[in-house]
Amino acid sequence: MKANWVLFFLLLKSIFCFSQIEIEGWVSNTNKEPLFGASVYVDGTTIGTTTDDKGYFKLLLSSSMNSILVVSYFGYTTSYQNIKNESNLLYITLNEEVKALKEVVVQRNQFTRAEMLKLFKEQFLGTNTAGSNCVIENEDELYFDYDKKNFVFKAYADKPLVIKNNYLNYKIQFQLIDFECQFYKLSIKSLDIINALYAGTSFFTEINNDSKYTKRRKKSYEGSSLHFFRNLIAKQWNKKEFLLFEGSFMTSPDTHFEISNQSNALYKIKVAQQKKSAKNNFVAEFSILFNNKEQSKISFFTDTFYVDRFGQFTDYDKIYFSGDITTRKIGDLLPTNYGL
């Protein structure tokens, strides 16, 4: 059975930033003791730092970012801060993590850890060249559960996964929030997946920007969802990039998308209701063709969403991709500030 994918990353109640913002603050524990070396980063970017011996940090954010500030420290619960649209001073208190061992009751089944780990890597990292060249340096942090009654496979990690992408030459800290695969029968094979999703926060560190990796990153970007949404707000459609189809017929995006610039940072997208959508429970569904060869499908279960100039979009859980675009997983993942 061909898999249909839901691919999204965690977006909390984010606030769009409209101008250059300076964020500074202090991180401490509940005893008001400063936490030295706490990780502070903007989700999905290369923008981050660590706190000094006084728990102090400072970041300068680009304008027009739709993201959240993630603050983490070993042994403490992670904090997620909305980024406001003005420079702000933060006092962040982290609570000590209660080690009640987040053990999942793993039912006995015929699947070994090796089989479950293999599935996770296929659906999380990807099976293409980029995904195959990724290494999870702390894969022992992963643990799994398989609901045999509902054919649902889940993965968990209490600590951020450390992923070395040898293809794009990034090191990624990925805090896994959710990972789930739904099968149509009792199986551990990717071919039997109906749908899958993963969610989390990520921070990128560039290892090397040699021209070899620059070309690879460009290749990973082209045809990605980030590329698609940047083109959507720019109203850039052509045969060498994206074309939109309704059914089997090429259609004008202007007929289906009303795009209004709310500011220099934020675009509001209204999706026109399709006649055939009522029985299928979606607002609209299109085929998209990239570079005359990569075929994908996008389904909208919302009639309004927002995109910032980085290509980050809201309503991740109401916009579904399937087809070639979903073969790009963590192995092809780029920082959202890539190229800008």
Coordinates of N, CA, C and O in Angstrom, one line a residue, residues 218-281:
K218 N 22.0 23.1 -1.8 CA 21.1 23.7 -2.9 C 20.2 22.6 -3.5 O 19.0 22.8 -3.7
K219 N 20.8 21.5 -3.7 CA 20.0 20.3 -4.3 C 18.9 19.9 -3.3 O 17.8 19.6 -3.7
S220 N 19.2 19.8 -2.0 CA 18.2 19.4 -1.0 C 17.1 20.5 -0.9 O 16.0 20.1 -0.6
Y221 N 17.5 21.7 -1.0 CA 16.5 22.8 -1.0 C 15.5 22.8 -2.1 O 14.3 22.9 -2.0
E222 N 16.0 22.6 -3.3 CA 15.2 22.6 -4.5 C 14.2 21.5 -4.6 O 14.5 20.4 -4.5
G223 N 12.9 21.9 -4.6 CA 11.8 21.0 -4.6 C 11.3 20.6 -3.2 O 10.4 19.8 -3.1
S224 N 11.9 21.2 -2.2 CA 11.5 21.0 -0.8 C 10.2 21.8 -0.5 O 9.8 22.7 -1.2
S225 N 9.6 21.5 0.7 CA 8.4 22.2 1.1 C 8.8 23.7 1.4 O 8.0 24.6 1.2
L226 N 10.1 23.9 1.9 CA 10.5 25.3 2.2 C 10.6 26.0 0.9 O 10.1 27.2 0.8
H227 N 11.1 25.4 -0.2 CA 11.2 26.0 -1.5 C 9.8 26.3 -2.0 O 9.5 27.4 -2.6
F228 N 8.9 25.4 -1.8 CA 7.5 25.5 -2.3 C 6.8 26.7 -1.7 O 6.2 27.6 -2.4
F229 N 6.9 26.9 -0.4 CA 6.2 28.0 0.2 C 6.8 29.3 0.0 O 6.2 30.4 -0.1
R230 N 8.1 29.3 -0.2 CA 8.8 30.6 -0.6 C 8.3 31.0 -2.0 O 8.1 32.2 -2.2
N231 N 8.2 30.1 -2.9 CA 7.7 30.4 -4.2 C 6.3 30.8 -4.2 O 5.8 31.6 -5.0
L232 N 5.5 30.1 -3.3 CA 4.0 30.5 -3.3 C 3.8 31.9 -2.9 O 3.1 32.6 -3.6
I233 N 4.5 32.4 -1.9 CA 4.3 33.8 -1.5 C 4.9 34.8 -2.6 O 4.5 35.9 -2.7
A234 N 5.9 34.3 -3.3 CA 6.6 35.2 -4.3 C 5.8 35.1 -5.7 O 6.1 35.8 -6.6
K235 N 4.8 34.2 -5.7 CA 4.0 33.9 -6.9 C 4.9 33.6 -8.1 O 4.8 34.0 -9.2
Q236 N 5.9 32.7 -7.8 CA 6.9 32.3 -8.7 C 6.6 30.9 -9.2 O 6.8 29.9 -8.4
W237 N 6.0 30.7 -10.4 CA 5.7 29.4 -10.9 C 6.2 29.3 -12.4 O 6.0 30.2 -13.2
N238 N 6.9 28.2 -12.6 CA 7.4 28.0 -14.0 C 7.9 26.5 -14.1 O 7.9 25.8 -13.1
K239 N 8.1 26.1 -15.3 CA 8.4 24.7 -15.6 C 9.7 24.2 -14.9 O 9.8 23.0 -14.6
K240 N 10.7 25.1 -14.7 CA 11.9 24.7 -14.1 C 11.8 24.7 -12.5 O 12.7 24.2 -11.9
E241 N 10.7 25.2 -12.0 CA 10.4 25.1 -10.6 C 9.1 24.4 -10.4 O 9.0 23.2 -10.7
F242 N 8.1 25.1 -9.8 CA 6.8 24.4 -9.5 C 5.7 24.8 -10.5 O 5.6 25.9 -10.9
L243 N 4.9 23.8 -10.8 CA 3.6 24.0 -11.5 C 2.5 23.4 -10.7 O 2.7 22.4 -10.0
L244 N 1.3 24.0 -10.8 CA 0.2 23.5 -10.0 C -0.8 22.8 -10.9 O -1.1 23.4 -12.0
F245 N -1.4 21.7 -10.5 CA -2.4 21.0 -11.3 C -3.6 20.7 -10.4 O -3.5 20.3 -9.2
E246 N -4.8 20.9 -11.0 CA -6.0 20.5 -10.4 C -6.5 19.3 -11.2 O -6.9 19.4 -12.3
G247 N -6.5 18.1 -10.5 CA -6.8 16.9 -11.3 C -5.6 16.7 -12.2 O -4.4 16.7 -11.9
S248 N -5.9 16.5 -13.5 CA -4.9 16.2 -14.5 C -4.5 17.5 -15.3 O -3.7 17.4 -16.2
F249 N -5.2 18.6 -14.9 CA -5.0 19.8 -15.7 C -4.2 20.9 -15.0 O -4.5 21.2 -13.8
M250 N -3.3 21.5 -15.7 CA -2.5 22.6 -15.1 C -3.5 23.8 -14.8 O -4.4 24.0 -15.6
T251 N -3.3 24.4 -13.7 CA -4.2 25.5 -13.3 C -3.4 26.7 -12.8 O -2.3 26.6 -12.4
S252 N -4.1 27.8 -12.8 CA -3.4 29.0 -12.4 C -3.5 29.2 -10.9 O -4.6 29.1 -10.3
P253 N -2.4 29.3 -10.2 CA -2.4 29.5 -8.7 C -3.3 30.7 -8.3 O -3.9 30.6 -7.2
D254 N -3.3 31.7 -9.1 CA -4.1 32.9 -8.8 C -5.6 32.6 -8.6 O -6.3 33.3 -7.9
T255 N -6.1 31.5 -9.2 CA -7.5 31.1 -9.1 C -7.7 30.5 -7.7 O -8.9 30.6 -7.2
H256 N -6.7 30.0 -7.1 CA -6.9 29.2 -5.9 C -6.4 29.8 -4.6 O -6.8 29.5 -3.5
F257 N -5.4 30.7 -4.8 CA -4.7 31.3 -3.6 C -4.8 32.8 -3.6 O -4.4 33.4 -4.6
E258 N -5.4 33.4 -2.6 CA -5.4 34.8 -2.4 C -4.3 35.1 -1.4 O -4.3 34.7 -0.2
I259 N -3.3 35.9 -1.8 CA -2.1 36.1 -1.0 C -2.0 37.6 -0.7 O -2.0 38.5 -1.6
S260 N -2.0 37.9 0.6 CA -2.0 39.3 1.0 C -0.8 39.5 2.0 O -0.6 38.7 2.9
N261 N 0.0 40.5 1.7 CA 1.2 40.9 2.5 C 0.7 41.6 3.7 O 0.3 42.8 3.6
Q262 N 0.8 41.0 4.9 CA 0.4 41.6 6.1 C 1.4 42.6 6.6 O 1.1 43.6 7.3
S263 N 2.6 42.4 6.2 CA 3.8 43.3 6.5 C 4.9 42.8 5.7 O 4.8 41.9 4.8
N264 N 6.1 43.3 5.9 CA 7.3 42.8 5.2 C 7.6 41.4 5.6 O 8.5 40.8 5.1
A265 N 7.0 41.0 6.7 CA 7.4 39.7 7.3 C 6.4 38.6 7.1 O 6.8 37.4 7.1
L266 N 5.1 38.9 6.9 CA 4.1 37.9 7.0 C 3.1 38.0 5.9 O 2.7 39.0 5.5
Y267 N 2.8 36.8 5.3 CA 1.8 36.7 4.3 C 0.6 35.8 4.7 O 0.8 34.7 5.2
K268 N -0.6 36.3 4.4 CA -1.8 35.6 4.7 C -2.2 34.9 3.4 O -2.4 35.5 2.4
I269 N -2.5 33.6 3.5 CA -2.9 32.8 2.3 C -4.3 32.3 2.6 O -4.6 31.6 3.6
K270 N -5.2 32.7 1.6 CA -6.6 32.2 1.7 C -6.7 31.2 0.5 O -6.4 31.5 -0.6
V271 N -7.3 30.0 0.9 CA -7.4 28.9 -0.1 C -8.9 28.8 -0.5 O -9.7 28.7 0.3
A272 N -9.1 28.9 -1.8 CA -10.5 28.8 -2.3 C -11.0 27.3 -2.2 O -10.3 26.4 -2.5
Q273 N -12.3 27.2 -1.8 CA -12.9 25.9 -1.6 C -13.1 25.3 -3.0 O -13.6 25.9 -3.9
Q274 N -12.7 24.0 -3.1 CA -13.0 23.2 -4.3 C -14.3 22.6 -4.2 O -14.8 22.1 -3.2
K275 N -15.0 22.4 -5.4 CA -16.3 21.8 -5.4 C -16.3 20.4 -4.9 O -17.2 19.9 -4.2
K276 N -15.3 19.6 -5.3 CA -15.2 18.2 -5.0 C -14.7 17.9 -3.6 O -14.7 16.8 -3.2
S277 N -14.4 19.0 -2.9 CA -13.8 18.8 -1.6 C -14.8 18.3 -0.5 O -14.3 17.7 0.5
A278 N -16.0 18.6 -0.6 CA -17.0 18.3 0.4 C -17.0 16.9 0.9 O -17.0 16.5 2.0
K279 N -17.0 16.0 -0.1 CA -17.1 14.6 0.2 C -15.8 14.0 0.7 O -15.7 12.9 1.3
N280 N -14.7 14.8 0.5 CA -13.4 14.3 0.9 C -12.9 15.0 2.1 O -11.8 14.8 2.6
N281 N -13.6 15.9 2.6 CA -13.3 16.6 3.9 C -12.1 17.5 3.9 O -11.5 17.8 4.9

